[in-house]
Coordinates of C-alpha atoms in Angstrom, one line a residue:
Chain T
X1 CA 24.6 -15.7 27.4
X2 CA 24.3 -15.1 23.2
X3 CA 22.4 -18.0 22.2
X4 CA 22.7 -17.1 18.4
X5 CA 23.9 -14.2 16.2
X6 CA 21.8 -13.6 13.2
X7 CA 23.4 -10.9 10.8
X8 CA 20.9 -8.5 9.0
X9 CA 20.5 -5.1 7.9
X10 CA 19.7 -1.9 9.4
X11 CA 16.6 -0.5 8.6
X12 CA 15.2 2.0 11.5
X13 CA 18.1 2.6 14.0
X14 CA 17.6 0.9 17.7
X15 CA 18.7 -0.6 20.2
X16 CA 16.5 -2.7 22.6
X17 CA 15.8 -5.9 24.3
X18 CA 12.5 -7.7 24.7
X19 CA 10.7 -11.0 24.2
X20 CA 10.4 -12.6 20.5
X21 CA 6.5 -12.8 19.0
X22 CA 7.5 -14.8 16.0
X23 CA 4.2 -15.0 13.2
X24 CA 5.8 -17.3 9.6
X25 CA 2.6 -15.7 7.9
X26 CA 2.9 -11.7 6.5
X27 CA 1.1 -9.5 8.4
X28 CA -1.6 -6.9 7.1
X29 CA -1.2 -4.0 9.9
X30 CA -4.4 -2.3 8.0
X31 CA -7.5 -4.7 9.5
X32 CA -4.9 -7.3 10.9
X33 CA -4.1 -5.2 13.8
X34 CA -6.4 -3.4 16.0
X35 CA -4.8 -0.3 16.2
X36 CA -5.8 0.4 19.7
X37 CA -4.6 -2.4 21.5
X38 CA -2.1 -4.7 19.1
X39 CA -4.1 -7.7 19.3
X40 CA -3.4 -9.6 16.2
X41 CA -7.3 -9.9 14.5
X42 CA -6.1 -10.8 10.9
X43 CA -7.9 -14.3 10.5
X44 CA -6.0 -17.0 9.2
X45 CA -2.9 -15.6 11.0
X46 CA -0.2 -17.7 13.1
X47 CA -0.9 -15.1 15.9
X48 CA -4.2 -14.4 16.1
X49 CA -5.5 -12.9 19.2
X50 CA -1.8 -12.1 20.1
X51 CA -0.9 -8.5 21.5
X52 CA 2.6 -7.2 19.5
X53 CA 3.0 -4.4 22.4
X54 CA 6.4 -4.0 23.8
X55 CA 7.2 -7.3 21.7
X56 CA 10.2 -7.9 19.2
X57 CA 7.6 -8.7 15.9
X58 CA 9.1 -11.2 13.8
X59 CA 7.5 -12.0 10.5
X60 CA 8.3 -12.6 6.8
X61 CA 7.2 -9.3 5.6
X62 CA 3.8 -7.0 4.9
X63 CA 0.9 -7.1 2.9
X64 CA -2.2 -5.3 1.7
X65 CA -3.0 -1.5 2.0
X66 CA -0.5 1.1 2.2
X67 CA -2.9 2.5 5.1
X68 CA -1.0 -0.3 7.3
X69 CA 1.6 2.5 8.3
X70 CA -0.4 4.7 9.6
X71 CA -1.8 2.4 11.9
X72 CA 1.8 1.2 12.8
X73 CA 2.3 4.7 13.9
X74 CA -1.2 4.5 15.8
X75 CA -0.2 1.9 17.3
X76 CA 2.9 3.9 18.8
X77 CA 0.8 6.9 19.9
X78 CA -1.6 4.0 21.5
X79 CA 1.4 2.8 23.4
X80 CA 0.7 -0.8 21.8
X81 CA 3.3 -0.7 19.6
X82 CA 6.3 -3.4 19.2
X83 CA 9.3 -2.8 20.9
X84 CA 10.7 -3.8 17.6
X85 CA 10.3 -5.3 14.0
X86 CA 12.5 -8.0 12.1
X87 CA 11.5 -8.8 8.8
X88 CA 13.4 -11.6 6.4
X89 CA 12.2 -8.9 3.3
X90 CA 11.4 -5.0 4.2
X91 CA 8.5 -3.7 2.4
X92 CA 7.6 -0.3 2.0
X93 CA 4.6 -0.4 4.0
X94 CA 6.1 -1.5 7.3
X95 CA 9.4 0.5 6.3
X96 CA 7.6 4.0 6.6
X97 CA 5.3 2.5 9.4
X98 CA 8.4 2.0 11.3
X99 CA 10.4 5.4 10.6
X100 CA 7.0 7.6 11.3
X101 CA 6.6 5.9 14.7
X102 CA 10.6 5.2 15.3
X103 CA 10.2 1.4 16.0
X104 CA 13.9 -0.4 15.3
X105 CA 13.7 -2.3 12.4
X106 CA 16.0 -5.0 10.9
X107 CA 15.5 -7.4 7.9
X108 CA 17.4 -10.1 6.1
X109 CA 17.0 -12.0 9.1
X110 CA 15.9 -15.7 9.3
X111 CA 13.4 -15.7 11.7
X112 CA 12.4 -19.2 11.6
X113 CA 15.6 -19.5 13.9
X114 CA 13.6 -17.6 16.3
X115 CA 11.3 -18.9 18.8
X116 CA 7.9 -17.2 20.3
X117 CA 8.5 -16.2 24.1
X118 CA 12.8 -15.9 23.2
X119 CA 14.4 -13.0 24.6
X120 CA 15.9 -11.0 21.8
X121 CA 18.1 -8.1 21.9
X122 CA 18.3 -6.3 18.4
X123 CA 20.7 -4.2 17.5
X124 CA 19.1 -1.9 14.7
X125 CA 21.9 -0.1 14.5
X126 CA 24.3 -2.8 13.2
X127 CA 21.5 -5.1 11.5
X128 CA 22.4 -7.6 14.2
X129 CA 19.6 -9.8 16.2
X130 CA 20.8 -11.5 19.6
X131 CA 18.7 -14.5 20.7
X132 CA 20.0 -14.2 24.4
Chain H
X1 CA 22.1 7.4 -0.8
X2 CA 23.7 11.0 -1.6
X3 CA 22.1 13.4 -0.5
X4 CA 22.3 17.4 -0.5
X5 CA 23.9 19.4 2.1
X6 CA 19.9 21.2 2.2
X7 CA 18.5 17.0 2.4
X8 CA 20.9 16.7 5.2
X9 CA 20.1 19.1 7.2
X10 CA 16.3 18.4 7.0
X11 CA 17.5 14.5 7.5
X12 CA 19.0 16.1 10.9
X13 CA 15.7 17.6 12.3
X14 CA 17.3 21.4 11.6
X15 CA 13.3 22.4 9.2
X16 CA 11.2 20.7 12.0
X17 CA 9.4 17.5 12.8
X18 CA 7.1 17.1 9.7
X19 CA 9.8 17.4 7.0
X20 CA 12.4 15.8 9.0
X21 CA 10.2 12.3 9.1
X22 CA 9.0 13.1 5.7
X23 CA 12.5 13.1 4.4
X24 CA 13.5 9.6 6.1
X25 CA 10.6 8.0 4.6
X26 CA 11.7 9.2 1.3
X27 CA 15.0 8.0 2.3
X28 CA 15.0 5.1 4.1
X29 CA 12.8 4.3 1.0
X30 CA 14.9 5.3 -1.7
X31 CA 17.9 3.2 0.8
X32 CA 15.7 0.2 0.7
X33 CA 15.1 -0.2 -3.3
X34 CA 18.6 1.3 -4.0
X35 CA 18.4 4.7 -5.4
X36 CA 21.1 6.6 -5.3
X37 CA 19.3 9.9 -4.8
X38 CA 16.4 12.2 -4.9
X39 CA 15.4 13.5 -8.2
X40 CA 12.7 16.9 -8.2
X41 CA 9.2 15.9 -9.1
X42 CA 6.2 18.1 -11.0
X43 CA 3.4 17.3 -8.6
X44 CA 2.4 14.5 -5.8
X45 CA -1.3 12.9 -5.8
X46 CA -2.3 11.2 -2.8
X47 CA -4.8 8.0 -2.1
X48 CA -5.6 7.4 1.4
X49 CA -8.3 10.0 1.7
X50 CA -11.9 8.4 2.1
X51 CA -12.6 7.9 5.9
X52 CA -14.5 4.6 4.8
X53 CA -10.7 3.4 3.4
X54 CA -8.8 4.9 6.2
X55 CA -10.4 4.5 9.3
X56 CA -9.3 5.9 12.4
X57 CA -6.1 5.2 12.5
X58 CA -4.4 7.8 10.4
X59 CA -5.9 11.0 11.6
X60 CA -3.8 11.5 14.3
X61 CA -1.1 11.4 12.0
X62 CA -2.0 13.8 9.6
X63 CA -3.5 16.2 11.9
X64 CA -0.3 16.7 13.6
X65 CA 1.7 17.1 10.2
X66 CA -0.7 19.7 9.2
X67 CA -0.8 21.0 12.9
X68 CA 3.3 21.7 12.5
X69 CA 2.6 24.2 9.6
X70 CA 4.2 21.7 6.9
X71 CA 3.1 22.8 3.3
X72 CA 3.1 20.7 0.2
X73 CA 6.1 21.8 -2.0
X74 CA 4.9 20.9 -5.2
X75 CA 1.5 21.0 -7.1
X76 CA -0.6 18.0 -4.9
X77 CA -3.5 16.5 -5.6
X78 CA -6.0 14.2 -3.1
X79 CA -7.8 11.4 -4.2
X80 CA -11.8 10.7 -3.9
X81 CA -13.4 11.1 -0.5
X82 CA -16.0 9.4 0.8
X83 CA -19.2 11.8 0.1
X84 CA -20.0 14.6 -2.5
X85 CA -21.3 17.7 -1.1
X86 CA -25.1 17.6 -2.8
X87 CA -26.2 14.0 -2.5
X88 CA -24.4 11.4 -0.2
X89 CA -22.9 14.3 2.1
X90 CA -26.9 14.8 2.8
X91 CA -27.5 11.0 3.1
X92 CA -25.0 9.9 5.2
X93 CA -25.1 9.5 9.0
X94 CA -23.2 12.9 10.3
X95 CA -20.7 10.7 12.6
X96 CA -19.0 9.5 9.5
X97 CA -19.3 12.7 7.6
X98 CA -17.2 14.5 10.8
X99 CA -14.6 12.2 11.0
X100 CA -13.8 12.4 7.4
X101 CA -14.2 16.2 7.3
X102 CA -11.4 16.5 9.9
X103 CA -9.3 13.9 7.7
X104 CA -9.7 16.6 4.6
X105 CA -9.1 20.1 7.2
X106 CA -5.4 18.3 7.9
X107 CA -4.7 17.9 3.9
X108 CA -6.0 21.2 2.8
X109 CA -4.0 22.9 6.2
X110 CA -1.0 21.2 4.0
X111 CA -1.7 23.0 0.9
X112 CA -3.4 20.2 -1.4
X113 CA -6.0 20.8 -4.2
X114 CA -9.4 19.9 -2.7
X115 CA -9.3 17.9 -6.1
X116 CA -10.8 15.0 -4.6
X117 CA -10.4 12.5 -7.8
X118 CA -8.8 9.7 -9.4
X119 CA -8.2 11.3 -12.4
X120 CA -5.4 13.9 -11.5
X121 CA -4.6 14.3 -14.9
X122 CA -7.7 15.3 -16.1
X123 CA -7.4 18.7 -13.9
X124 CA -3.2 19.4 -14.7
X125 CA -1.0 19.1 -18.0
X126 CA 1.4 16.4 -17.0
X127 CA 5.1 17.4 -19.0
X128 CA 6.2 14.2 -21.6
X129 CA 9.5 12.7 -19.6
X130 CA 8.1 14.3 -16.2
X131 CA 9.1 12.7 -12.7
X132 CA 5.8 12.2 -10.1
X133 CA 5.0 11.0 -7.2
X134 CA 1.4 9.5 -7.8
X135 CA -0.4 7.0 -5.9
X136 CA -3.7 6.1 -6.6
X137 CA -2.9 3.0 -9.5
X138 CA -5.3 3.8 -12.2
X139 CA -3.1 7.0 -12.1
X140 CA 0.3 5.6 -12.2
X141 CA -0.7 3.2 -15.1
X142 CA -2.3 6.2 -17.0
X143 CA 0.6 8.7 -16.7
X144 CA 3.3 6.3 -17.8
X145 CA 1.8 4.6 -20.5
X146 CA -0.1 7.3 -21.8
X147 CA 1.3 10.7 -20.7
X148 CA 5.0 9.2 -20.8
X149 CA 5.7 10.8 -17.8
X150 CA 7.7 8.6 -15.0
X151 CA 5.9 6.9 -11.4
X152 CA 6.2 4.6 -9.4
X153 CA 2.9 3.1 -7.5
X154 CA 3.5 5.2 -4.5
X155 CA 1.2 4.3 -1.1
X156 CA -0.6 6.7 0.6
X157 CA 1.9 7.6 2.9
X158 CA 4.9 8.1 0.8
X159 CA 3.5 10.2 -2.0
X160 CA 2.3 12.4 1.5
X161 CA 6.0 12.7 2.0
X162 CA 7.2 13.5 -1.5
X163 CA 4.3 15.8 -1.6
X164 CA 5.7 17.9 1.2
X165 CA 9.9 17.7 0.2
X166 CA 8.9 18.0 -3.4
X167 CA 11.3 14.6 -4.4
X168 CA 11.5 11.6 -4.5
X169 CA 13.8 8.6 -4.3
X170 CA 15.5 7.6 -8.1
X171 CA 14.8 4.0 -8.5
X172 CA 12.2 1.5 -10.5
X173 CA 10.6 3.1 -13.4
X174 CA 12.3 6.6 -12.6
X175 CA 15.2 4.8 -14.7
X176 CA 14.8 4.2 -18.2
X177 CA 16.0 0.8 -18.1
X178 CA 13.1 -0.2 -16.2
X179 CA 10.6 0.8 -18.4
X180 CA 11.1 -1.2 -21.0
X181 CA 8.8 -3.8 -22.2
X182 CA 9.9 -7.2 -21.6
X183 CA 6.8 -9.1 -22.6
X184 CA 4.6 -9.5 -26.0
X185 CA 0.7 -9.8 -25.4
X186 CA -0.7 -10.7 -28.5
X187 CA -5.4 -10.6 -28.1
X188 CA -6.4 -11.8 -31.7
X189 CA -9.0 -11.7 -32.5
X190 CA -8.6 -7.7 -31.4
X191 CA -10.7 -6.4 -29.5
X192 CA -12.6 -3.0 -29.7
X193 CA -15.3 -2.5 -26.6
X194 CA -14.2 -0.6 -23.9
X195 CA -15.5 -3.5 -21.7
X196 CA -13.3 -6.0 -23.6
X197 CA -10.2 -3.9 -22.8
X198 CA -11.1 -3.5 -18.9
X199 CA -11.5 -7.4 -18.6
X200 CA -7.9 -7.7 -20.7
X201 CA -6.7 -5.6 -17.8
X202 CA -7.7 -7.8 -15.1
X203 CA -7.0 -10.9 -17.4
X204 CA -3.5 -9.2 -17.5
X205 CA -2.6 -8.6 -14.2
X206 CA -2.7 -11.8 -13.0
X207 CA -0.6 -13.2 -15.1
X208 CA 2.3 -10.6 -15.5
X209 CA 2.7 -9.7 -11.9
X210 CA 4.8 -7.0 -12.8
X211 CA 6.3 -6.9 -15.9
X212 CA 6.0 -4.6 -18.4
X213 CA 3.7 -5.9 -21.9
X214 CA 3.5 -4.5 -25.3
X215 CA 0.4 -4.9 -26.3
X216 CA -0.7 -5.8 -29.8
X217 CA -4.5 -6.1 -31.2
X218 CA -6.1 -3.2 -29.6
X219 CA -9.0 -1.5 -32.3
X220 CA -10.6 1.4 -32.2
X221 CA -8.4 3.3 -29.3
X222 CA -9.3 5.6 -27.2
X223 CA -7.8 7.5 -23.8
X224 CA -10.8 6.3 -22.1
X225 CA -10.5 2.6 -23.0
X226 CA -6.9 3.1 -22.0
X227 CA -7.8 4.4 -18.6
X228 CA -10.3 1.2 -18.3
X229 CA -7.5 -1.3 -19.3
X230 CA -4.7 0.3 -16.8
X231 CA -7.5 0.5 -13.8
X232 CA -8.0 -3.0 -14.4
X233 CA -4.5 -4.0 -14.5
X234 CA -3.2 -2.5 -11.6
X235 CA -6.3 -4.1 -9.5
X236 CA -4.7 -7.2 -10.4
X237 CA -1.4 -7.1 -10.4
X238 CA 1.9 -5.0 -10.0
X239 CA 2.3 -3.9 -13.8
X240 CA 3.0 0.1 -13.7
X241 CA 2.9 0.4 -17.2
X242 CA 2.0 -0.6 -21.1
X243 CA 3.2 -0.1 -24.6
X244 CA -0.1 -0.2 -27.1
X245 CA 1.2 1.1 -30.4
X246 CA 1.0 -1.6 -33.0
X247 CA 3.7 -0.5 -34.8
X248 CA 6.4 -0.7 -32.0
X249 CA 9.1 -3.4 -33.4
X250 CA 9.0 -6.8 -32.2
X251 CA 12.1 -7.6 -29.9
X252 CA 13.7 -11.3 -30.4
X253 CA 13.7 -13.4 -27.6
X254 CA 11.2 -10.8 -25.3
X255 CA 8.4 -13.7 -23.6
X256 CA 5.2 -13.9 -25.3
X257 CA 1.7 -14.4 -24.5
X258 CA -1.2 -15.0 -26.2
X259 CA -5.1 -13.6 -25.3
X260 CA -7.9 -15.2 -27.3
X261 CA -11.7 -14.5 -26.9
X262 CA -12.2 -17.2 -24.3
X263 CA -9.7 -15.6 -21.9
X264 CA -11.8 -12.0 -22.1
X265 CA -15.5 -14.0 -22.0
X266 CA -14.3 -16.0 -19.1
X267 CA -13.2 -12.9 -17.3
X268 CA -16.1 -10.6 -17.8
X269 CA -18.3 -13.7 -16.7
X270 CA -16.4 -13.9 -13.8
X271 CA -16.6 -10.5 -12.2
X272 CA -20.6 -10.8 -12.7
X273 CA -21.4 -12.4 -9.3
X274 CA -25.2 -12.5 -9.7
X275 CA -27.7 -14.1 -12.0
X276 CA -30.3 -11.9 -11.6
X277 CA -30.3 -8.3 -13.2
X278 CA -32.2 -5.9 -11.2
X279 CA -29.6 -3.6 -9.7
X280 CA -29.9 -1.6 -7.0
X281 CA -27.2 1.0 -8.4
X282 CA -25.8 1.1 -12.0
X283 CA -22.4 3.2 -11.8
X284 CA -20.1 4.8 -14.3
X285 CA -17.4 6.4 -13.4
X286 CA -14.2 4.3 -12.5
X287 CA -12.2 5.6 -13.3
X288 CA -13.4 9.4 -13.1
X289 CA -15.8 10.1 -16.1
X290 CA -13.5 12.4 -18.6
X291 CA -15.3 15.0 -20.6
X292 CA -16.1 12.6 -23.5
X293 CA -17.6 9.9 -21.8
X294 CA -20.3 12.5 -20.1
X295 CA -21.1 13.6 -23.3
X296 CA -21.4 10.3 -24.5
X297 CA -23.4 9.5 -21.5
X298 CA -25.6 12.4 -21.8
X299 CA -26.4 11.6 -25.6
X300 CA -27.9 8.4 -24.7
X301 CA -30.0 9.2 -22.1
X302 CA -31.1 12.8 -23.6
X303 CA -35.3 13.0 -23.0
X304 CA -35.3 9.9 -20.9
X305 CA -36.2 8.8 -17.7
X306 CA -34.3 6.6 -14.7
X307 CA -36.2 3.9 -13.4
X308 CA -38.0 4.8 -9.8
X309 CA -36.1 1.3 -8.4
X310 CA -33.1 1.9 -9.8
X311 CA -29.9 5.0 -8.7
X312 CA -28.2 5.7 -11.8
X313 CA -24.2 7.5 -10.5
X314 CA -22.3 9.2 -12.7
X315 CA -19.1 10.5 -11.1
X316 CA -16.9 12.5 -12.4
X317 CA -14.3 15.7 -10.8
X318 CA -15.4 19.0 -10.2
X319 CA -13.2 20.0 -13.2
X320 CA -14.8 18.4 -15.8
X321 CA -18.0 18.7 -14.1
X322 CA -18.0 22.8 -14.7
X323 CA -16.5 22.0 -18.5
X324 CA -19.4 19.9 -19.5
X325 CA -22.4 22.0 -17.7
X326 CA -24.6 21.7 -20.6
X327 CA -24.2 18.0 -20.6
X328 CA -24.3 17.6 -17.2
X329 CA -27.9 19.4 -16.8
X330 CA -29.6 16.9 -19.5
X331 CA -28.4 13.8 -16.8
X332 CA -29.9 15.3 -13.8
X333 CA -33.0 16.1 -16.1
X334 CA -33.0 12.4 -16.9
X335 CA -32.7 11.6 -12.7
X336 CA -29.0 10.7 -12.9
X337 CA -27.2 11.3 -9.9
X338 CA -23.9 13.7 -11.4
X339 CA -21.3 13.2 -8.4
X340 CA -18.1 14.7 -7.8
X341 CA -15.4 13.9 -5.4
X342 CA -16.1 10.1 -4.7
X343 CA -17.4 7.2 -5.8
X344 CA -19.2 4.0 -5.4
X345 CA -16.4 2.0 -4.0
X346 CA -15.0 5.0 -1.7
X347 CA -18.4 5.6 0.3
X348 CA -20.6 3.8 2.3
X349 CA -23.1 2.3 0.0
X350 CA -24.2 -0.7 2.4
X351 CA -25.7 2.4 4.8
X352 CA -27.5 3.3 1.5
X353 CA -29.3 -0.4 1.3
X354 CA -27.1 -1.0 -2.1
X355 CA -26.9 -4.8 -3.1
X356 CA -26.6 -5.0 -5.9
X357 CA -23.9 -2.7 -8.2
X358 CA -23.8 -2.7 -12.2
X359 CA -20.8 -1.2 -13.8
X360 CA -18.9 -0.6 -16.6
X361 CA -15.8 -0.5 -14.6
X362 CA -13.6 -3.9 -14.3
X363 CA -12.3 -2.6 -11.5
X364 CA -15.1 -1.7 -9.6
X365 CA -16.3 -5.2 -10.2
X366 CA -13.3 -7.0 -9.2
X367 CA -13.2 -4.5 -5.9
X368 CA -17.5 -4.1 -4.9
X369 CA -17.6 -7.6 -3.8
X370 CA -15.0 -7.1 -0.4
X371 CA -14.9 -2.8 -0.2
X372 CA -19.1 -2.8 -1.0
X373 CA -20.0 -6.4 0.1
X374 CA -22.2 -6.1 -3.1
X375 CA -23.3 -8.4 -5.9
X376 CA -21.9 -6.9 -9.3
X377 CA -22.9 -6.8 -12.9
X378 CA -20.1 -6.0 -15.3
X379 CA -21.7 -4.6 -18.6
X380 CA -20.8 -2.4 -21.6
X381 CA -22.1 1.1 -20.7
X382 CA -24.9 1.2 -23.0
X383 CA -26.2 -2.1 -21.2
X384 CA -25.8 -0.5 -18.1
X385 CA -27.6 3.1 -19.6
X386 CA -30.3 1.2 -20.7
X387 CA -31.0 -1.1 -17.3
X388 CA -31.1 2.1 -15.5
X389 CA -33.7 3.9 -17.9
X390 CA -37.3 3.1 -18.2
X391 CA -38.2 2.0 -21.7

């Protein structure tokens, strides 16, 4: 059963279904994620000591060093990577994070409608975000 | 985005791995800020190269992009790494000097200049009305407002990509109707000091965010006063580019803003973090020393000494290091350390037992404190010349 619909816009193409980590702070993946494991280590954050593997990442959008896509991409080669990302405003840094390490990515979406521990299927081919 | 039949087909995986995820960052970018295509640039420069900046987490990236046989398309330039060959490369503990060796085999493997600087344009003619792809923001600022050739802050990773298709996506200050100025800075009294225009650059960059100033009351200019004011602007804030020529017409109804002497005392008080002046290192060279700051450099400390207590780095590129070798031999004579291919905020100077850095640089101020956990001393170079040198 489709809980809600939320409408976005294709960013990374992907389909997949997994369970919502929802942080309302941006997220600097350069020093703000350890890049071996994708435990959340950025202090101040909504998330801290969370692991983003095999999770759908929700938050507003990056910040800090353009270096944060390379670890995105470690984070894929470390198997620790998010299943997928939703964003409310893409940013270049987690844009080319997401393409080199082929995560599904969506933004435009209001994540505050999503809740930590949801299951969420999104559709990164159609911009579309299913809280099942 | 339109692209080419050829963009397609390296969009589609038909060239390989490397380009093909070069290309989607380029246009997945270009998609994401609305350009309509990808335009040909002259050259690429890419930051993201000191291991100290970088960590780990990059390598593997690069080293299977260069590993592919991908080659830089256009003339590409690196940034500063994290150690000189003469003095810190002997200084530093070997673990860190391996890992960022293997960091530099991967970008030479891909065809870029071991230029190793921040000054790109130093070492290349850069065409008037030129399209780049330039990272490194001291560069961006410098090349649009003073070369007039067209930028947009690239990151690390995307001037990488535009490095290897030789493009890059037509939007922001690639069109001419973003580059014009939309704000009037007035600084009266002017201001003349090479110091004064750094801390108007850092003054300036947190208020503007990212619009584009004219700026009016600037005296006794000079490219390098330029490059200090642009440095410091882009630490700050999102500002690509400046107009400075006095004479540009006033536009009705453009925003203005006035800077007065208090503004520029208040910020050069504020990037000094300490009260006491014994410095551990005094550093010049942020950006990149150009040809006549060495010699200016080397004329004040001809037939003295440094200080036993004291390092005194000048850092330069190995360009205008070999163009200035007579001037260059008089600073080592005097004990200065000449450095090429890094610089105080790209290497490890806490492993050195540095505390305390004095500069000349805004931006190395504003940045020392986090990237060097050091106190800082912003002062006008020949303050700094003479704190190193014994009397």
């Amino acid at each position: 059963m489709t809980k809600a619909v939320l409408k976005g816009r294709r960013i990374v193409e992907g389909l997949c279904r997994a369970e919502a980590l929802v942080s309302m702070k941006p997220i600097s993946f350069l020093g703000g994620v350890d890049p071996q494991t994708g435990i959340i280590v950025e202090k101040g954050s909504d998330i801290y000591g969370e692991r983003v593997k095999d999770k759908v990442l929700c938050f507003p959008h990056g910040h800090g060093s353009t270096v944060g896509s390379y670890v995105i991409y470690a984070l894929a080669k470390n198997s620790a990577a998010p299943a997928a990302l939703v964003n409310e405003k893409a940013d270049s840094v987690i844009v080319i994070g997401a393409v080199m390490a082929n995560i599904p990515m969506v933004d435009q979406i209001d994540i505050s409608k999503i809740r930590k521990g949801d299951i969420v299927e999104v559709d990164a081919y159609n911009g579309v975000v299913r809280i099942l | 985005m339109h692209l080419t039949r050829e963009e397609e087909r390296i969009y589609n995986g038909e060239l390989g791995w490397a380009s093909q995820i070069c290309m989607r960052i380029l246009v997945k970018l270009g998609d994401l800020f609305g350009a309509e295509r990808l335009i040909p640039i002259d050259s690429a420069h890419v930051s993201g190269v000191s291991y100290k900046t970088l960590g780990n987490a990059p390598t593997d990236f690069l080293k299977t992009l260069a590993e592919s046989g991908e080659k830089t398309r256009v003339e590409s330039t690196l940034n500063p790494k994290s150690f000189d060959p003469e003095y810190l490369g002997k200084r530093l503990p070997e673990k860190l000097l391996q890992e960022q060796r293997e960091i530099l085999r991967a970008f030479e493997k891909m065809g870029f200049k071991q230029s190793y600087t921040c000054t790109p344009y130093h070492l290349q003619k850069v065409r008037v009305g030129a399209h780049l792809a330039w990272a490194e923001s001291s560069a961006v600022v410098y090349a649009n407002s003073i070369l007039g050739a067209m930028t947009n802050r690239e990151g690390g990773p995307s001037a990488l990509a535009a490095a290897i298709i030789g493009k890059t996506p037509d939007y922001g200050i690639h069109k001419p109707e973003n580059r014009k100025p939309n704000i009037l800075v007035e600084v009266d009294p002017p201001i003349k000091y090479g110091i004064e225009y750094s801390a108007l650059g850092i003054f300036l960059g947190r208020i503007l965010k990212d619009k584009i100033p004219i700026i009016k009351g600037l005296k006794e200019l000079t490219e390098d006063k330029l490059k200090q004011l642009g440095a410091a602007l882009a630490s700050t804030g999102m500002t690509n580019m400046f107009y400075y020529e006095n004479e540009l017409r006033e536009k009705s109804g453009i925003e203005k803003v006035n800077v007065g002497r208090k503004e520029i005392e208040n910020t050069i008080e504020q990037l000094t973090t300490t009260q006491v002046p014994k410095p551990d290192l005094v550093f010049i060279g942020c950006p990149h020393c150009s040809l006549q700051e060495i010699k200016k450099i080397a004329k004040i400390v001809r037939g003295k000494k440094i200080k036993q207590e004291i390092e005194l780095w000048i850092c330069t590129s190995r360009f205008i290091r070999e163009k200035a070798a007579d001037h260059i031999n008089e600073l080592e004579k005097c004990g200065a350390k000449v450095l090429t291919d890094t610089c105080a905020v790209v290497t490890w100077t806490e492993e050195l037992g540095i505390k305390t850095i004095m500069t000349n640089s805004a931006k190395t101020a504003y940045y020392a404190p986090t990237l060097n956990k050091a106190d800082t001393i912003l002062a006008p170079l020949e303050e700094c010349l003479k704190t190193a040198l014994e009397k």
